[in-house]
CSV table of C-alpha atoms in Angstrom, one decimal:
chain,number,residue,atom,x,y,z
A,828,MET,CA,7.5,32.0,6.1
A,829,SER,CA,4.3,30.1,5.5
A,830,ARG,CA,4.3,26.2,6.0
A,831,GLN,CA,3.2,25.6,2.7
A,832,ALA,CA,6.1,27.9,1.0
A,833,PHE,CA,8.9,25.9,3.8
A,834,LEU,CA,7.2,22.9,2.5
A,835,CYS,CA,7.9,24.1,-1.1
A,836,SER,CA,11.3,25.1,-0.4
A,837,LEU,CA,12.2,21.6,1.5
A,838,GLY,CA,10.9,19.8,-1.4
A,839,SER,CA,12.7,21.2,-4.3
A,840,LEU,CA,16.0,21.2,-2.0
A,841,TYR,CA,15.5,17.5,-1.9
A,842,PHE,CA,15.1,16.7,-5.6
A,843,SER,CA,18.2,19.2,-6.1
A,844,LEU,CA,20.2,16.8,-4.1
A,845,LEU,CA,18.8,13.9,-5.7
A,846,PHE,CA,19.9,14.8,-8.7
A,847,ILE,CA,23.5,15.7,-7.8
A,848,PHE,CA,24.2,12.4,-5.9
A,849,LEU,CA,22.5,10.3,-9.2
A,850,SER,CA,24.8,12.5,-11.3
A,851,MET,CA,28.0,11.6,-9.5
A,852,ASP,CA,30.5,8.6,-10.7
A,853,VAL,CA,30.9,6.8,-7.5
A,854,TYR,CA,32.7,4.0,-9.4
A,855,ALA,CA,36.3,4.1,-9.4
A,856,ARG,CA,36.7,0.7,-11.2
A,857,PRO,CA,34.9,-1.6,-13.7
A,858,ALA,CA,34.9,-4.5,-11.2
A,859,ASN,CA,33.7,-6.9,-13.6
A,860,ASN,CA,33.0,-7.0,-17.8
A,861,SER,CA,29.6,-9.1,-16.3
A,862,VAL,CA,27.8,-6.0,-15.2
A,863,LEU,CA,28.3,-4.6,-18.5
A,864,LYS,CA,25.9,-7.7,-20.0
A,865,GLU,CA,22.7,-5.2,-19.9
A,866,LYS,CA,24.7,-3.0,-23.0
A,867,ALA,CA,24.8,-6.1,-24.9
A,868,ALA,CA,21.7,-4.9,-27.0
A,869,GLU,CA,23.9,-2.2,-28.2
A,870,GLY,CA,25.4,-2.9,-31.5
A,871,LYS,CA,24.3,-6.1,-31.5
A,872,GLU,CA,25.7,-6.9,-35.1
A,873,GLU,CA,29.1,-6.2,-33.7
A,874,ASN,CA,28.7,-8.3,-30.6
A,875,GLU,CA,27.5,-11.3,-32.7
A,876,ILE,CA,31.0,-11.5,-34.6
A,877,LEU,CA,33.0,-10.4,-32.2
A,878,PRO,CA,34.3,-12.7,-29.3
A,879,PRO,CA,32.4,-12.2,-25.7
A,880,ASP,CA,34.6,-10.3,-22.9
A,881,HIS,CA,31.9,-12.6,-20.3
A,882,LEU,CA,31.6,-16.5,-20.8
A,883,ASN,CA,29.3,-18.1,-18.9
A,884,GLY,CA,30.3,-20.4,-16.5
A,885,VAL,CA,34.1,-19.7,-16.7
A,886,LYS,CA,35.5,-18.6,-13.7
A,887,MET,CA,37.4,-15.3,-14.9
A,888,GLU,CA,36.8,-12.7,-17.8
A,889,MET,CA,39.0,-12.6,-20.8
A,890,ASP,CA,40.3,-9.4,-19.4
A,891,GLY,CA,41.6,-10.9,-16.0
A,892,HIS,CA,38.5,-9.7,-14.1
A,893,LEU,CA,37.2,-12.5,-11.7
A,894,ASN,CA,33.7,-13.6,-12.8
A,895,LYS,CA,31.5,-12.5,-10.0
A,896,GLU,CA,28.2,-14.1,-11.4
A,897,PHE,CA,30.2,-17.2,-11.7
A,898,HIS,CA,28.2,-19.2,-8.5
A,899,GLN,CA,24.8,-18.2,-10.0
A,900,GLU,CA,25.7,-19.2,-13.3
A,901,VAL,CA,26.6,-22.6,-12.4
A,902,PHE,CA,23.6,-23.3,-9.9
A,903,LEU,CA,21.3,-21.8,-12.5
A,904,GLY,CA,22.3,-22.6,-15.9
A,905,LYS,CA,20.0,-21.5,-18.7
A,906,ASP,CA,17.4,-20.8,-16.2
A,907,MET,CA,20.1,-17.7,-14.5
A,908,GLU,CA,17.5,-15.0,-16.4
A,909,GLU,CA,14.3,-16.0,-14.6
A,910,PHE,CA,15.6,-14.8,-11.3
A,911,GLU,CA,15.4,-11.1,-11.3
A,912,GLU,CA,15.9,-9.1,-8.7
A,913,ASP,CA,12.5,-7.3,-9.3
A,914,SER,CA,10.8,-10.7,-9.4
A,915,GLU,CA,8.3,-11.5,-7.2
A,916,PRO,CA,9.6,-13.3,-4.0
A,917,ARG,CA,7.2,-16.0,-3.5
A,918,ARG,CA,7.5,-17.4,-7.6
A,919,ASN,CA,11.5,-17.1,-6.9
A,920,ARG,CA,11.1,-19.3,-3.9
A,921,LYS,CA,9.1,-21.9,-5.5
A,922,LYS,CA,11.5,-21.7,-8.1
A,923,LEU,CA,14.0,-22.5,-5.6
A,924,MET,CA,12.5,-25.4,-3.9
A,925,VAL,CA,11.9,-26.8,-7.5
A,926,ILE,CA,15.8,-26.6,-8.1
A,927,PHE,CA,16.4,-27.9,-4.4
A,928,SER,CA,14.2,-30.8,-5.4
A,929,LYS,CA,16.3,-31.7,-8.6
A,930,VAL,CA,19.5,-31.1,-7.1
A,931,ASP,CA,18.8,-33.5,-4.2
A,932,ILE,CA,18.8,-37.1,-6.5
A,933,ASN,CA,18.3,-39.7,-3.5
A,934,ASN,CA,15.4,-37.0,-1.9
A,935,ASP,CA,17.2,-37.2,1.4
A,936,LYS,CA,16.3,-33.9,2.2
A,937,LYS,CA,19.8,-32.0,2.1
A,938,ILE,CA,22.1,-31.7,-0.7
A,939,SER,CA,25.6,-33.4,-0.6
A,940,ALA,CA,28.7,-32.3,-2.0
A,941,LYS,CA,28.5,-34.9,-4.9
A,942,GLU,CA,25.3,-33.8,-5.7
A,943,MET,CA,25.8,-30.7,-5.9
A,944,GLN,CA,28.8,-31.4,-8.1
A,945,ARG,CA,26.8,-33.2,-10.5
A,946,TRP,CA,24.3,-30.2,-10.4
A,947,ILE,CA,27.4,-28.1,-11.5
A,948,MET,CA,28.6,-29.9,-14.3
A,949,GLU,CA,24.9,-30.5,-15.5
A,950,LYS,CA,24.6,-26.8,-15.1
A,951,THR,CA,28.0,-25.8,-17.0
A,952,ASP,CA,27.1,-28.1,-20.0
A,953,GLU,CA,23.6,-26.2,-20.9
A,954,HIS,CA,26.1,-23.0,-21.0
A,955,PHE,CA,28.1,-24.9,-23.3
A,956,GLN,CA,25.1,-26.0,-25.5
A,957,GLU,CA,23.5,-22.3,-25.4
A,958,ALA,CA,26.8,-21.6,-27.0
A,959,VAL,CA,26.9,-24.0,-29.5
A,960,GLU,CA,23.2,-23.0,-30.8
A,961,GLU,CA,24.4,-19.4,-30.9
A,962,ASN,CA,27.6,-20.1,-32.8
A,963,LYS,CA,25.2,-21.7,-35.6
A,964,MET,CA,23.3,-18.2,-35.8
A,965,HIS,CA,26.5,-16.1,-36.0
A,966,PHE,CA,28.8,-18.3,-38.3
A,967,ARG,CA,25.6,-18.4,-40.6
A,968,ALA,CA,25.9,-14.5,-40.5
A,969,VAL,CA,29.5,-14.5,-41.5
A,970,ASP,CA,29.2,-17.2,-44.2
A,971,PRO,CA,27.2,-15.6,-46.9
A,972,ASP,CA,28.6,-17.7,-49.4
A,973,GLY,CA,27.1,-20.3,-47.3
A,974,ASP,CA,30.3,-23.0,-48.0
A,975,GLY,CA,31.0,-24.6,-44.6
A,976,HIS,CA,34.2,-22.2,-43.7
A,977,VAL,CA,34.7,-18.7,-43.0
A,978,SER,CA,37.8,-17.0,-44.5
A,979,TRP,CA,39.7,-14.4,-42.6
A,980,ASP,CA,39.0,-11.8,-45.4
A,981,GLU,CA,35.2,-12.6,-45.2
A,982,TYR,CA,35.2,-12.2,-41.6
A,983,LYS,CA,37.5,-9.5,-41.6
A,984,ILE,CA,35.0,-7.4,-44.3
A,985,LYS,CA,31.9,-8.0,-41.5
A,986,PHE,CA,33.8,-6.9,-38.5
A,987,LEU,CA,34.4,-3.5,-40.9
A,988,ALA,CA,31.1,-3.2,-41.6
A,989,SER,CA,30.1,-3.8,-38.1
A,990,LYS,CA,32.4,-0.5,-36.9
A,991,GLY,CA,30.9,1.4,-40.2
A,992,PHE,CA,32.9,0.8,-42.6
A,993,ASN,CA,31.2,0.4,-46.1
A,994,GLU,CA,30.8,-3.2,-46.5
A,995,LYS,CA,31.1,-3.6,-50.6
A,996,GLU,CA,33.9,-0.8,-50.7
A,997,ILE,CA,35.8,-2.9,-48.1
A,998,ALA,CA,35.4,-6.3,-50.1
A,999,GLU,CA,36.3,-4.5,-53.5
A,1000,LYS,CA,39.6,-3.2,-51.8
A,1001,ILE,CA,40.4,-6.6,-50.1
A,1002,LYS,CA,39.8,-8.6,-53.4
A,1003,ASN,CA,42.3,-5.8,-55.0
A,1004,ASN,CA,44.7,-5.7,-52.3
A,1005,GLU,CA,44.1,-2.4,-51.6
A,1006,GLU,CA,45.1,-0.1,-48.7
A,1007,LEU,CA,42.8,-0.2,-46.1
A,1008,LYS,CA,42.5,3.2,-44.5
A,1009,ILE,CA,41.9,2.3,-40.6
A,1010,ASP,CA,42.1,3.7,-37.7
A,1011,GLU,CA,44.8,2.7,-35.1
A,1012,GLU,CA,42.8,1.3,-32.7
A,1013,THR,CA,40.4,-0.7,-34.7
A,1014,GLN,CA,43.6,-1.9,-36.7
A,1015,GLU,CA,44.9,-3.3,-33.0
A,1016,VAL,CA,41.5,-4.9,-32.5
A,1017,LEU,CA,41.8,-6.5,-36.1
A,1018,ASP,CA,45.7,-8.0,-35.4
A,1019,ASN,CA,45.1,-8.9,-32.1
A,1020,LEU,CA,41.5,-11.1,-33.6
A,1021,LYS,CA,43.4,-12.2,-36.3
A,1022,ASP,CA,46.4,-13.8,-33.6
A,1023,ARG,CA,43.2,-15.5,-32.1
A,1024,TRP,CA,41.6,-16.6,-35.8
A,1025,TYR,CA,45.4,-18.8,-36.3
A,1026,GLN,CA,45.1,-20.0,-32.8
A,1027,ALA,CA,41.5,-21.6,-33.4
A,1028,ASP,CA,42.6,-22.8,-37.3
A,1029,ASN,CA,43.0,-26.6,-36.2
A,1030,PRO,CA,46.3,-28.0,-38.5
A,1031,PRO,CA,46.9,-27.9,-41.1
A,1032,PRO,CA,46.4,-24.3,-41.1
A,1033,ASP,CA,44.6,-22.5,-44.2
A,1034,LEU,CA,43.0,-19.8,-42.3
A,1035,LEU,CA,39.6,-21.0,-43.0
A,1036,LEU,CA,37.3,-21.8,-40.3
A,1037,SER,CA,34.9,-24.6,-39.7
A,1038,GLU,CA,31.4,-24.0,-38.0
A,1039,GLN,CA,33.4,-25.9,-34.8
A,1040,GLU,CA,36.5,-23.7,-35.1
A,1041,PHE,CA,34.6,-20.5,-35.4
A,1042,LEU,CA,32.9,-21.8,-32.3
A,1043,SER,CA,36.2,-22.0,-30.7
A,1044,PHE,CA,37.0,-18.4,-32.0
A,1045,LEU,CA,34.2,-17.2,-30.0
A,1046,HIS,CA,34.1,-19.1,-27.2
A,1047,PRO,CA,37.5,-20.6,-26.1
A,1048,GLU,CA,36.2,-22.6,-23.1
A,1049,HIS,CA,35.2,-25.2,-26.1
A,1050,SER,CA,38.7,-25.8,-27.1
A,1051,ARG,CA,41.6,-27.1,-24.9
A,1052,GLY,CA,43.9,-25.5,-27.7
A,1053,MET,CA,41.9,-22.2,-27.2
A,1054,LEU,CA,41.7,-21.9,-23.5
A,1055,HIS,CA,45.8,-22.4,-23.4
A,1056,PHE,CA,45.6,-19.6,-25.4
A,1057,MET,CA,43.4,-17.6,-23.2
A,1058,VAL,CA,45.4,-18.1,-20.4
A,1059,GLN,CA,48.6,-17.0,-22.0
A,1060,GLU,CA,46.4,-13.9,-23.1
A,1061,ILE,CA,45.7,-13.4,-19.3
A,1062,ILE,CA,48.8,-13.9,-18.1
A,1063,ARG,CA,50.7,-11.6,-20.5
A,1064,ASP,CA,48.6,-8.7,-19.4
A,1065,LEU,CA,49.1,-9.3,-15.9
A,1066,ASP,CA,53.2,-10.5,-15.4
A,1067,GLN,CA,55.0,-7.5,-14.9
A,1068,ASP,CA,58.2,-9.3,-14.9
A,1069,GLY,CA,58.1,-11.5,-17.6
A,1070,ASP,CA,58.6,-14.8,-16.2
A,1071,LYS,CA,55.2,-16.0,-17.5
A,1072,LYS,CA,54.2,-16.7,-13.8
A,1073,LEU,CA,51.7,-14.3,-11.5
A,1074,THR,CA,52.7,-13.5,-7.9
A,1075,LEU,CA,50.0,-12.4,-5.2
A,1076,SER,CA,51.1,-8.7,-6.1
A,1077,GLU,CA,50.7,-9.1,-9.5
A,1078,PHE,CA,47.4,-10.9,-9.8
A,1079,ILE,CA,46.1,-8.0,-7.3
A,1080,SER,CA,47.5,-5.3,-9.2
A,1081,LEU,CA,45.3,-4.5,-12.0
A,1082,PRO,CA,44.9,-0.7,-12.7
A,1083,VAL,CA,42.8,1.0,-10.4
A,1084,GLY,CA,41.7,4.2,-11.7
A,1085,THR,CA,41.1,7.3,-9.9
A,1086,VAL,CA,39.3,7.1,-6.1
A,1087,GLU,CA,37.6,10.0,-5.5
A,1088,ASN,CA,35.4,9.1,-2.5
A,1089,GLN,CA,35.2,6.5,0.3
A,1090,GLN,CA,32.5,4.6,-1.3
A,1091,ALA,CA,34.6,3.8,-4.8
A,1092,GLN,CA,37.6,3.4,-1.9
A,1093,ASP,CA,35.4,0.6,0.0
A,1094,ILE,CA,34.8,-1.1,-3.8
A,1095,ASP,CA,38.0,-0.9,-4.7
A,1096,ASP,CA,39.3,-2.4,-1.7
A,1097,ASP,CA,36.7,-5.2,-1.9
A,1098,TRP,CA,38.3,-5.9,-5.2
A,1099,VAL,CA,41.2,-6.3,-4.1
A,1100,ARG,CA,40.2,-8.6,-0.8
A,1101,ASP,CA,38.4,-11.0,-3.7
A,1102,ARG,CA,41.2,-11.5,-5.6
A,1103,ARG,CA,43.8,-12.1,-2.9
A,1104,LYS,CA,41.4,-14.7,-1.5
A,1105,GLU,CA,40.7,-16.2,-4.8
A,1106,PHE,CA,44.8,-16.9,-5.7
A,1107,GLN,CA,45.6,-18.2,-2.4
A,1108,GLU,CA,42.6,-20.2,-1.5
A,1109,VAL,CA,41.5,-21.8,-5.1
A,1110,ILE,CA,43.9,-20.7,-8.2
A,1111,ASP,CA,47.8,-21.4,-6.2
A,1112,ALA,CA,46.6,-25.0,-6.0
A,1113,ASN,CA,50.5,-25.8,-4.3
A,1114,HIS,CA,49.6,-22.7,-2.1
A,1115,ASP,CA,53.7,-21.8,-3.0
A,1116,GLY,CA,53.0,-18.1,-3.7
A,1117,ILE,CA,52.9,-18.6,-7.4
A,1118,VAL,CA,50.7,-19.4,-10.4
A,1119,THR,CA,51.9,-21.3,-13.0
A,1120,MET,CA,50.2,-21.6,-16.9
A,1121,GLU,CA,49.3,-24.6,-15.7
A,1122,GLU,CA,47.4,-23.7,-12.8
A,1123,LEU,CA,45.7,-21.0,-13.9
A,1124,GLU,CA,44.4,-23.4,-16.9
A,1125,GLU,CA,43.1,-26.0,-14.8
A,1126,TYR,CA,41.6,-23.3,-12.5
A,1127,MET,CA,39.9,-21.7,-15.9
A,1128,ASP,CA,38.6,-24.9,-17.4
A,1129,PRO,CA,34.9,-25.0,-17.1
A,1130,MET,CA,34.8,-29.0,-17.4
A,1131,ASN,CA,37.4,-30.0,-14.9
A,1132,GLU,CA,35.4,-32.0,-12.3
A,1133,HIS,CA,37.5,-31.6,-9.8
A,1134,ASN,CA,36.8,-28.0,-9.7
A,1135,ALA,CA,33.2,-28.6,-10.0
A,1136,LEU,CA,33.6,-30.4,-6.8
A,1137,ASN,CA,35.8,-27.5,-4.7
A,1138,GLU,CA,33.1,-25.3,-6.0
A,1139,ALA,CA,30.3,-27.4,-4.3
A,1140,ARG,CA,32.3,-27.5,-1.4
A,1141,GLN,CA,32.4,-23.9,-1.1
A,1142,MET,CA,29.4,-22.8,-2.0
A,1143,ILE,CA,27.8,-25.4,0.4
A,1144,ALA,CA,30.5,-24.0,2.9
A,1145,VAL,CA,28.8,-20.4,2.5
A,1146,ALA,CA,25.3,-21.4,3.6
A,1147,ASP,CA,26.0,-24.3,6.0
A,1148,GLU,CA,24.7,-23.2,9.2
A,1149,ASN,CA,24.8,-26.1,11.1
A,1150,GLN,CA,28.1,-27.5,10.1
A,1151,ASN,CA,26.6,-31.0,8.4
A,1152,HIS,CA,28.5,-30.3,5.1
A,1153,HIS,CA,25.5,-30.5,3.8
A,1154,LEU,CA,23.0,-27.8,2.2
A,1155,GLU,CA,19.2,-28.0,3.4
A,1156,LEU,CA,16.2,-26.2,1.9
A,1157,GLU,CA,16.1,-23.7,4.5
A,1158,GLU,CA,20.0,-23.0,3.9
A,1159,ILE,CA,19.4,-22.2,0.8
A,1160,LEU,CA,16.4,-20.4,0.8
A,1161,LYS,CA,18.0,-18.2,3.5
A,1162,TYR,CA,21.3,-17.8,1.3
A,1163,SER,CA,18.9,-17.1,-2.3
A,1164,GLU,CA,21.1,-14.1,-2.7
A,1165,TYR,CA,24.7,-16.0,-3.3
A,1166,PHE,CA,23.0,-19.0,-5.1
A,1167,THR,CA,20.4,-16.6,-7.4
A,1168,GLY,CA,21.2,-13.2,-7.4
A,1169,SER,CA,17.9,-12.5,-5.8
A,1170,LYS,CA,17.2,-12.4,-2.3
A,1171,LEU,CA,14.1,-13.3,-0.8
A,1172,MET,CA,12.6,-11.5,2.0
A,1173,ASP,CA,11.3,-12.9,5.3
A,1174,TYR,CA,12.2,-16.3,4.1
A,1175,ALA,CA,11.5,-18.0,7.4
A,1176,ARG,CA,8.1,-17.0,7.5
A,1177,ASN,CA,7.7,-18.1,4.0
A,1178,VAL,CA,9.0,-21.4,4.4
A,1179,HIS,CA,6.2,-21.8,7.2
A,1180,GLU,CA,3.6,-21.0,4.8
A,1181,GLU,CA,5.0,-23.1,1.7
A,1182,PHE,CA,5.6,-26.4,3.8
């Protein structure tokens, strides 16, 4: 065989193997709803009126998964999207240096736990305000008559229209109390949404939601009552013996899917390890091996200052190489992937160049 023919054959084999590899489904479990955010552009109308699975600045997803992007969300706030993996490293490094100077309010060239706590609370509030602004737009979409209140029927019509039903036909049938032909899956979603609607409807209940109540409906972290409802839902899904509490085994035993190869098994093992660590070290506040509804609610509350201080200490501990209980610029730059989700290459040389 000639050298040219051999190389052509080798190249053909390489691309065949590459195609097979890219076609493989190596993930046994969707580790986190937040990784699906890139699909947000799809079905935009439906997403605008449905409560989101992922809540920025909240430690747990609506389905009970841990929020893997929580550290970045409470460190970067509304600037999170600016730190993309394919961004130019020098630009990201400069942004990170600016953030460091803002967190370091006493200008002593290091960040204390108290300074980080203040920053976390400030960034969490940014997510809150972002949700408030988005809610104004979403509320207008479901309040066609502009009377400042949305009835359950108005919302139901918009929801079914987003699922492909004819809006005028649905509105007419609801007006005339006619039976709606809805598939079982859609009806189940509607039933769950109606339960949530009732919870967001402040007393005296009238099934009409104001703009503020609609915000609580979409974003339970904005209301103590809705946060409690969210915690109840999570415990209901994970609680196997019906005692309304969670043991470690219950917390780490979400459905695992089918593990088909070692890479998928490693992902699964990491998922269990992370949940065990979070349960034992953070959620179970009194370390009695049981997580109560109150403990989970405290853990989930994004505006809990005590939680923010604990989070600040944890974030410092991750990168505190010199063990002085503070963060210095070089440490944050070195552990940039933890704080921003973006890795800065050759950080030591770059720091030297900047200075």
